[in-house]
PDB file of C-alpha atoms in Angstrom:
ATOM      1  CA  UNK A   1      -2.259  94.648 -10.334  1.00  0.00           C
ATOM      2  CA  UNK A   2      -1.247  91.375  -8.762  1.00  0.00           C
ATOM      3  CA  UNK A   3       0.874  88.669 -10.305  1.00  0.00           C
ATOM      4  CA  UNK A   4       2.026  85.089  -9.870  1.00  0.00           C
ATOM      5  CA  UNK A   5       5.688  84.159 -10.262  1.00  0.00           C
ATOM      6  CA  UNK A   6       7.782  81.068  -9.574  1.00  0.00           C
ATOM      7  CA  UNK A   7      11.298  79.731  -9.758  1.00  0.00           C
ATOM      8  CA  UNK A   8      12.935  76.345  -9.278  1.00  0.00           C
ATOM      9  CA  UNK A   9      16.170  75.534  -7.466  1.00  0.00           C
ATOM     10  CA  UNK A  10      17.841  72.141  -7.728  1.00  0.00           C
ATOM     11  CA  UNK A  11      18.870  71.617  -4.126  1.00  0.00           C
ATOM     12  CA  UNK A  12      20.806  68.426  -4.912  1.00  0.00           C
ATOM     13  CA  UNK A  13      23.100  70.268  -7.310  1.00  0.00           C
ATOM     14  CA  UNK A  14      22.951  73.660  -5.576  1.00  0.00           C
ATOM     15  CA  UNK A  15      21.898  75.627  -8.633  1.00  0.00           C
ATOM     16  CA  UNK A  16      18.895  76.962 -10.529  1.00  0.00           C
ATOM     17  CA  UNK A  17      16.915  74.310 -12.419  1.00  0.00           C
ATOM     18  CA  UNK A  18      16.893  75.359 -16.077  1.00  0.00           C
ATOM     19  CA  UNK A  19      14.538  73.762 -18.590  1.00  0.00           C
ATOM     20  CA  UNK A  20      11.677  72.672 -16.304  1.00  0.00           C
ATOM     21  CA  UNK A  21       8.303  72.819 -18.000  1.00  0.00           C
ATOM     22  CA  UNK A  22       5.591  74.332 -15.814  1.00  0.00           C
ATOM     23  CA  UNK A  23       1.837  74.342 -16.298  1.00  0.00           C
ATOM     24  CA  UNK A  24      -0.611  76.601 -14.461  1.00  0.00           C
ATOM     25  CA  UNK A  25      -4.218  75.427 -14.032  1.00  0.00           C
ATOM     26  CA  UNK A  26      -7.217  77.345 -12.670  1.00  0.00           C
ATOM     27  CA  UNK A  27     -10.068  75.516 -10.953  1.00  0.00           C
ATOM     28  CA  UNK A  28     -13.664  76.659 -10.904  1.00  0.00           C
ATOM     29  CA  UNK A  29     -17.186  75.491 -11.644  1.00  0.00           C
ATOM     30  CA  UNK A  30     -15.962  71.891 -11.706  1.00  0.00           C
ATOM     31  CA  UNK A  31     -13.390  72.613 -14.416  1.00  0.00           C
ATOM     32  CA  UNK A  32      -9.620  72.448 -14.563  1.00  0.00           C
ATOM     33  CA  UNK A  33      -8.455  74.994 -17.133  1.00  0.00           C
ATOM     34  CA  UNK A  34      -4.845  75.212 -18.356  1.00  0.00           C
ATOM     35  CA  UNK A  35      -4.173  78.973 -18.305  1.00  0.00           C
ATOM     36  CA  UNK A  36      -0.399  79.210 -18.841  1.00  0.00           C
ATOM     37  CA  UNK A  37       2.718  77.217 -19.679  1.00  0.00           C
ATOM     38  CA  UNK A  38       6.362  78.190 -19.349  1.00  0.00           C
ATOM     39  CA  UNK A  39       9.888  76.751 -19.163  1.00  0.00           C
ATOM     40  CA  UNK A  40      12.480  77.902 -16.645  1.00  0.00           C
ATOM     41  CA  UNK A  41      15.496  79.795 -17.916  1.00  0.00           C
ATOM     42  CA  UNK A  42      19.146  79.505 -16.778  1.00  0.00           C
ATOM     43  CA  UNK A  43      18.212  81.328 -13.561  1.00  0.00           C
ATOM     44  CA  UNK A  44      15.456  78.781 -12.829  1.00  0.00           C
ATOM     45  CA  UNK A  45      12.828  81.482 -13.446  1.00  0.00           C
ATOM     46  CA  UNK A  46      10.187  81.983 -16.068  1.00  0.00           C
ATOM     47  CA  UNK A  47      10.717  84.865 -18.509  1.00  0.00           C
ATOM     48  CA  UNK A  48       7.394  86.451 -17.485  1.00  0.00           C
ATOM     49  CA  UNK A  49       4.931  86.044 -14.629  1.00  0.00           C
ATOM     50  CA  UNK A  50       2.816  82.914 -14.874  1.00  0.00           C
ATOM     51  CA  UNK A  51      -0.220  85.138 -14.370  1.00  0.00           C
ATOM     52  CA  UNK A  52      -0.684  88.900 -14.286  1.00  0.00           C
ATOM     53  CA  UNK A  53      -2.873  91.741 -15.506  1.00  0.00           C
ATOM     54  CA  UNK A  54      -6.567  91.097 -16.071  1.00  0.00           C
ATOM     55  CA  UNK A  55      -5.973  87.316 -15.952  1.00  0.00           C
ATOM     56  CA  UNK A  56      -4.813  87.492 -12.340  1.00  0.00           C
ATOM     57  CA  UNK A  57      -7.894  86.747 -10.255  1.00  0.00           C
ATOM     58  CA  UNK A  58      -8.597  85.232  -6.848  1.00  0.00           C
ATOM     59  CA  UNK A  59      -9.290  81.518  -7.008  1.00  0.00           C
ATOM     60  CA  UNK A  60      -7.838  78.030  -6.733  1.00  0.00           C
ATOM     61  CA  UNK A  61      -4.770  77.262  -8.864  1.00  0.00           C
ATOM     62  CA  UNK A  62      -2.319  74.460  -9.455  1.00  0.00           C
ATOM     63  CA  UNK A  63       1.288  74.586 -10.669  1.00  0.00           C
ATOM     64  CA  UNK A  64       2.587  71.403 -12.262  1.00  0.00           C
ATOM     65  CA  UNK A  65       6.382  71.131 -12.456  1.00  0.00           C
ATOM     66  CA  UNK A  66       7.606  68.419 -14.857  1.00  0.00           C
ATOM     67  CA  UNK A  67      10.504  67.308 -12.653  1.00  0.00           C
ATOM     68  CA  UNK A  68      10.975  63.837 -14.170  1.00  0.00           C
ATOM     69  CA  UNK A  69      11.664  65.321 -17.608  1.00  0.00           C
ATOM     70  CA  UNK A  70      14.174  67.693 -16.022  1.00  0.00           C
ATOM     71  CA  UNK A  71      16.015  64.880 -14.275  1.00  0.00           C
ATOM     72  CA  UNK A  72      16.167  62.930 -17.556  1.00  0.00           C
ATOM     73  CA  UNK A  73      17.498  65.993 -19.415  1.00  0.00           C
ATOM     74  CA  UNK A  74      20.350  66.574 -16.948  1.00  0.00           C
ATOM     75  CA  UNK A  75      21.306  62.898 -16.984  1.00  0.00           C
ATOM     76  CA  UNK A  76      20.273  62.117 -13.425  1.00  0.00           C
ATOM     77  CA  UNK A  77      20.312  58.298 -13.104  1.00  0.00           C
ATOM     78  CA  UNK A  78      17.169  57.412 -11.174  1.00  0.00           C
ATOM     79  CA  UNK A  79      15.260  54.157 -10.686  1.00  0.00           C
ATOM     80  CA  UNK A  80      12.056  53.727 -12.673  1.00  0.00           C
ATOM     81  CA  UNK A  81       9.463  54.726 -11.955  1.00  0.00           C
ATOM     82  CA  UNK A  82      10.927  57.952 -10.606  1.00  0.00           C
ATOM     83  CA  UNK A  83       9.989  58.890  -7.069  1.00  0.00           C
ATOM     84  CA  UNK A  84       9.058  62.392  -8.330  1.00  0.00           C
ATOM     85  CA  UNK A  85       7.798  62.816 -11.852  1.00  0.00           C
ATOM     86  CA  UNK A  86       5.349  65.695 -11.704  1.00  0.00           C
ATOM     87  CA  UNK A  87       5.342  67.948  -8.670  1.00  0.00           C
ATOM     88  CA  UNK A  88       1.890  69.414  -8.160  1.00  0.00           C
ATOM     89  CA  UNK A  89       1.323  72.425  -5.911  1.00  0.00           C
ATOM     90  CA  UNK A  90      -2.311  73.412  -5.401  1.00  0.00           C
ATOM     91  CA  UNK A  91      -2.872  76.779  -3.737  1.00  0.00           C
ATOM     92  CA  UNK A  92      -5.297  79.649  -3.424  1.00  0.00           C
ATOM     93  CA  UNK A  93      -5.063  83.288  -4.396  1.00  0.00           C
ATOM     94  CA  UNK A  94      -7.247  85.474  -2.183  1.00  0.00           C
ATOM     95  CA  UNK A  95      -5.908  88.963  -2.914  1.00  0.00           C
ATOM     96  CA  UNK A  96      -6.126  90.067  -6.557  1.00  0.00           C
ATOM     97  CA  UNK A  97      -3.726  92.937  -5.934  1.00  0.00           C
ATOM     98  CA  UNK A  98      -0.861  91.021  -4.272  1.00  0.00           C
ATOM     99  CA  UNK A  99       2.282  89.396  -5.608  1.00  0.00           C
ATOM    100  CA  UNK A 100       2.198  85.636  -5.071  1.00  0.00           C
ATOM    101  CA  UNK A 101       5.575  83.931  -5.500  1.00  0.00           C
ATOM    102  CA  UNK A 102       5.515  80.130  -5.333  1.00  0.00           C
ATOM    103  CA  UNK A 103       9.042  78.720  -5.599  1.00  0.00           C
ATOM    104  CA  UNK A 104       9.999  75.064  -5.779  1.00  0.00           C
ATOM    105  CA  UNK A 105      13.085  73.657  -4.033  1.00  0.00           C
ATOM    106  CA  UNK A 106      13.662  70.340  -5.761  1.00  0.00           C
ATOM    107  CA  UNK A 107      15.783  67.210  -5.478  1.00  0.00           C
ATOM    108  CA  UNK A 108      15.180  63.723  -6.916  1.00  0.00           C
ATOM    109  CA  UNK A 109      13.627  62.474  -3.660  1.00  0.00           C
ATOM    110  CA  UNK A 110      11.989  65.521  -2.100  1.00  0.00           C
ATOM    111  CA  UNK A 111      10.760  69.053  -2.531  1.00  0.00           C
ATOM    112  CA  UNK A 112       9.469  72.029  -0.583  1.00  0.00           C
ATOM    113  CA  UNK A 113       7.678  75.223  -1.353  1.00  0.00           C
ATOM    114  CA  UNK A 114       6.424  78.344   0.414  1.00  0.00           C
ATOM    115  CA  UNK A 115       4.766  81.646  -0.404  1.00  0.00           C
ATOM    116  CA  UNK A 116       7.609  83.981  -1.141  1.00  0.00           C
ATOM    117  CA  UNK A 117       7.674  87.658  -1.996  1.00  0.00           C
TER     118      UNK A 117
END
């Protein structure tokens, strides 16, 4: 079966981003359903896949990374409002048997992502 995983790296500090709250939403039939929530561990990863097993289906999804809360928690002094508060990555899953890994490389003023393995 396929699965969806993620991790977050703080590129400004050069380390994993621990303690970031992540939400996973599924879109369909005009609805936005919250299907999973997790918090990154000391390795910047979630303890389990965000989606796997029978719940892992092709479709449109969105990961929401609560970056602003993370920056507050680590004492990053940023102007208000923060340039990045919630980082939203909307993506599609087309293969229900594949592993989709969607990492976030994060700093207070920028981010990037890609489909990893």
